[in-house]
Amino acid sequence: MKLNWLRVEQWNRYPDLLHGFLGRQGGKSVGPYAGLNVSYRVGDDAKIVSQNVCDMKLAVGIHDGRIITMNQVHGDHIVEVKETKIKEAGEADGMVTREKDAYLGVLTADCVPILFVAPEQRIAAAVHAGWRGTLAGIAAKTVGILRKQYGVATDGIEAALGPAIGACCYEVKEDVSRPLVEKWGKLAEIALESREAKTFLDLRSLNRAILERAGIPSQQILSVGPCTCCAANDFFSYRRERKKTGRQISFIGWAP
Ligand SMILES: [Zn+2]
């Protein structure tokens, strides 16, 4: 299987860390889901999705371990994954684990997949941040859990923001921009761009700013991959495809 598998170069120094942001290349889905759709919740044939997940796992080198996903609901609930033999962690938009051979998977098509690692403690976390999750501060909340519940110092956390819709394509109306500015103030203002009387949001840069404010050193916040809406051959995009499309997966976990 030929994958579009993006990795964080700086994380090559952790040989036991398995992670990646996958695009839509590879996989057997057809039509609007063409390629590597890994979501059972978008109307694709479940048998094909299952085959895609299976093939993809082997292609990235996960054999016995599970990729654990969530029923993502654009909220800010974060679950701690302690059981490695589950397939789904329930209704949530973020997961944290210190278990080995448990790979946390986030499904997206424009929203920001954020992968976290605390290399010293060998903890991994994965978050789904659309505008609602960003408004709720799910990225900062994850940092808070790593600090308080796992005792990780903020300078011991590294984060990577994966392929997501960019300010080039993500036009938003007041119903989105206003609450973001009310909540995040200047951080949101900087992430909003005005062009031809329209407003565009850079979700990744807003999440980066939120992570910086939460205390992660800026050089430890990486960004990987293009705008999902621009890169039609490589990524699913909810906005570009007008809702009917597949989901790509981003995953992270420590090998046993
Ligand atoms: Zn774009």
XYZ file of C-alpha atoms and ligand atoms in Angstrom:
257
model
C 0.000 0.000 0.000
C 1.393 3.339 -1.034
C 0.619 5.796 1.721
C 0.862 9.526 1.986
C 2.513 9.300 5.393
C 3.727 12.569 6.904
C 5.914 12.485 9.982
C 7.485 14.977 12.327
C 11.150 15.066 11.452
C 12.180 16.134 14.956
C 10.587 12.991 16.349
C 12.895 10.680 14.419
C 15.087 10.830 17.486
C 12.542 8.721 19.340
C 12.897 5.341 17.618
C 10.170 3.737 19.765
C 7.634 6.377 18.880
C 5.307 5.447 16.047
C 3.307 8.286 14.598
C 2.071 9.869 11.440
C -0.451 11.979 9.619
C -1.889 9.896 6.791
C -3.578 11.288 3.719
C -6.139 9.648 1.426
C -3.643 7.814 -0.774
C -3.883 4.028 -0.652
C -7.006 2.179 0.458
C -9.867 0.693 -1.500
C -12.755 3.081 -0.949
C -14.448 4.561 -4.000
C -16.577 7.557 -4.949
C -16.514 10.478 -2.510
C -14.511 8.294 -0.097
C -11.960 7.319 -2.723
C -8.758 6.052 -1.207
C -7.940 5.481 2.411
C -11.167 6.393 4.203
C -10.986 5.065 7.761
C -14.314 6.341 9.113
C -17.323 4.085 9.604
C -19.498 7.117 10.242
C -19.523 8.854 6.879
C -21.636 6.467 4.797
C -18.857 4.384 3.270
C -19.079 0.576 2.969
C -18.080 -0.806 6.402
C -16.336 -3.846 4.904
C -14.097 -1.674 2.776
C -13.366 0.647 5.706
C -12.406 -2.350 7.803
C -10.066 -3.547 5.054
C -8.577 -0.068 4.781
C -7.895 0.089 8.523
C -6.330 -3.355 8.493
C -4.099 -2.665 5.473
C -3.088 0.734 6.822
C -2.081 -0.684 10.220
C 0.198 -3.221 8.620
C 1.647 -0.610 6.275
C 2.676 1.605 9.194
C 4.077 -1.317 11.155
C 1.372 -1.916 13.773
C 0.844 -5.653 14.072
C -0.526 -6.699 17.442
C -1.385 -3.275 18.800
C -4.633 -1.455 18.260
C -5.307 1.928 16.803
C -7.842 3.354 19.231
C -10.197 5.967 17.870
C -13.054 8.016 19.350
C -16.592 8.934 18.550
C -15.613 12.536 17.863
C -18.277 15.097 18.670
C -16.519 18.491 18.412
C -16.374 18.762 22.190
C -13.491 19.075 24.626
C -13.764 15.809 26.528
C -10.452 13.997 26.855
C -10.277 10.353 27.904
C -7.394 8.537 29.507
C -6.803 5.291 27.665
C -5.760 2.600 30.131
C -7.084 -0.430 28.320
C -5.115 -1.264 25.185
C -7.429 -3.875 23.680
C -10.282 -1.553 22.867
C -11.064 -0.185 19.429
C -12.884 2.930 20.510
C -12.483 5.097 23.597
C -16.046 6.423 23.549
C -17.428 9.884 22.931
C -14.506 12.283 23.102
C -12.193 14.518 21.097
C -8.955 13.834 22.878
C -7.089 10.860 24.322
C -4.040 10.459 26.520
C -2.184 7.239 27.272
C 0.935 5.959 28.947
C 0.294 2.410 27.734
C 2.686 0.839 25.251
C 1.513 -0.563 21.932
C -1.669 1.528 22.110
C -1.919 3.927 19.196
C -4.261 6.866 19.486
C -6.013 7.771 16.251
C -7.757 10.982 15.259
C -9.969 11.221 12.184
C -10.190 14.482 10.275
C -11.174 16.175 7.038
C -10.196 19.852 7.597
C -10.142 19.963 11.411
C -6.714 20.007 13.044
C -5.258 16.708 14.231
C -2.860 17.439 17.086
C -0.406 14.811 18.311
C 1.377 15.216 21.634
C 4.326 13.431 23.092
C 6.061 13.545 26.460
C 9.211 11.623 25.514
C 10.669 11.278 28.973
C 7.547 9.677 30.450
C 6.626 7.969 27.179
C 3.164 9.409 27.132
C 1.213 10.091 23.964
C -1.906 12.127 23.312
C -4.041 12.860 20.272
C -6.629 15.567 19.792
C -9.254 16.557 17.252
C -9.588 20.341 17.066
C -12.173 21.897 14.789
C -13.366 25.419 15.482
C -15.647 24.252 18.278
C -12.927 22.227 19.985
C -10.562 25.155 19.511
C -13.121 27.503 21.058
C -13.414 25.116 24.000
C -9.627 25.064 24.304
C -9.127 21.323 23.904
C -5.421 21.726 23.090
C -4.754 23.696 26.291
C -6.896 21.268 28.245
C -4.696 18.402 27.046
C -1.599 20.243 28.264
C -3.335 20.713 31.626
C -4.046 16.979 31.933
C -0.461 16.097 31.027
C 0.751 18.507 33.698
C -1.641 17.756 36.522
C -2.499 14.111 36.044
C 0.764 12.858 34.606
C 3.251 15.259 36.173
C 4.795 16.349 32.878
C 6.407 19.797 32.822
C 5.231 21.952 29.922
C 8.750 22.093 28.508
C 8.693 18.298 28.420
C 5.788 18.290 25.979
C 6.093 18.386 22.199
C 3.121 18.880 19.902
C 2.541 18.556 16.178
C -0.316 20.080 14.208
C -1.212 18.033 11.150
C -2.791 18.772 7.780
C -5.865 20.993 8.222
C -7.805 23.614 6.330
C -5.786 26.811 5.986
C -6.631 30.481 5.989
C -6.424 30.254 2.179
C -9.720 28.319 2.144
C -11.441 28.516 5.514
C -13.939 31.327 5.228
C -15.894 31.806 8.435
C -18.873 33.918 9.400
C -19.492 35.896 12.565
C -21.033 32.929 14.339
C -17.539 31.411 14.356
C -15.230 34.420 14.512
C -17.049 36.309 17.267
C -17.029 33.609 19.958
C -13.401 32.815 19.129
C -12.389 36.443 19.631
C -14.470 36.678 22.813
C -12.718 33.628 24.222
C -9.176 33.985 22.906
C -8.848 37.729 22.328
C -5.690 38.701 20.508
C -4.744 35.097 19.808
C -7.895 34.724 17.705
C -7.584 38.147 16.091
C -4.144 37.223 14.777
C -5.503 33.964 13.345
C -8.305 35.732 11.473
C -7.599 37.272 8.070
C -9.727 39.680 6.095
C -9.770 39.480 2.312
C -12.333 41.079 0.009
C -14.766 41.731 2.844
C -14.590 38.099 3.908
C -13.063 36.578 7.012
C -10.781 33.553 6.972
C -9.553 31.524 9.914
C -6.187 29.863 10.340
C -7.149 27.105 12.770
C -3.647 25.740 13.042
C -2.068 29.041 13.954
C -4.765 29.649 16.568
C -4.091 26.241 18.131
C -0.378 26.912 18.017
C -0.928 30.184 19.878
C -3.139 28.435 22.432
C -0.450 25.790 23.004
C 2.200 28.475 23.438
C 0.042 30.283 25.959
C -0.436 26.940 27.759
C 3.326 26.844 28.201
C 4.760 24.614 25.485
C 7.965 26.204 24.140
C 7.293 27.428 20.598
C 10.157 25.425 19.085
C 8.435 22.289 20.418
C 5.234 22.990 18.482
C 5.588 21.681 14.972
C 3.346 21.952 11.952
C 3.205 19.259 9.282
C 1.475 19.127 5.903
C -0.519 21.388 3.628
C -4.030 22.819 3.633
C -6.409 19.863 3.253
C -8.781 21.892 1.102
C -6.030 22.876 -1.377
C -4.442 19.411 -1.588
C -7.354 17.541 -3.201
C -5.346 14.539 -4.372
C -3.778 13.925 -1.021
C -6.391 14.785 1.613
C -10.083 14.579 2.305
C -11.671 17.976 2.840
C -15.133 18.467 4.262
C -15.297 22.035 3.004
C -14.054 21.314 -0.504
C -16.242 18.229 -1.001
C -19.291 19.895 0.509
C -19.665 17.473 3.384
C -19.734 14.098 1.648
C -16.202 12.791 1.953
C -13.967 10.408 3.858
C -11.722 10.893 6.868
C -7.959 10.563 7.077
C -6.198 9.330 10.163
C -3.393 10.679 12.327
C -1.970 8.410 15.006
C 0.631 8.230 17.743
C 1.834 5.683 20.276
C 4.873 4.090 21.859
C 6.001 0.700 20.633
C 6.304 -2.034 23.312
Zn -6.273 26.048 1.103
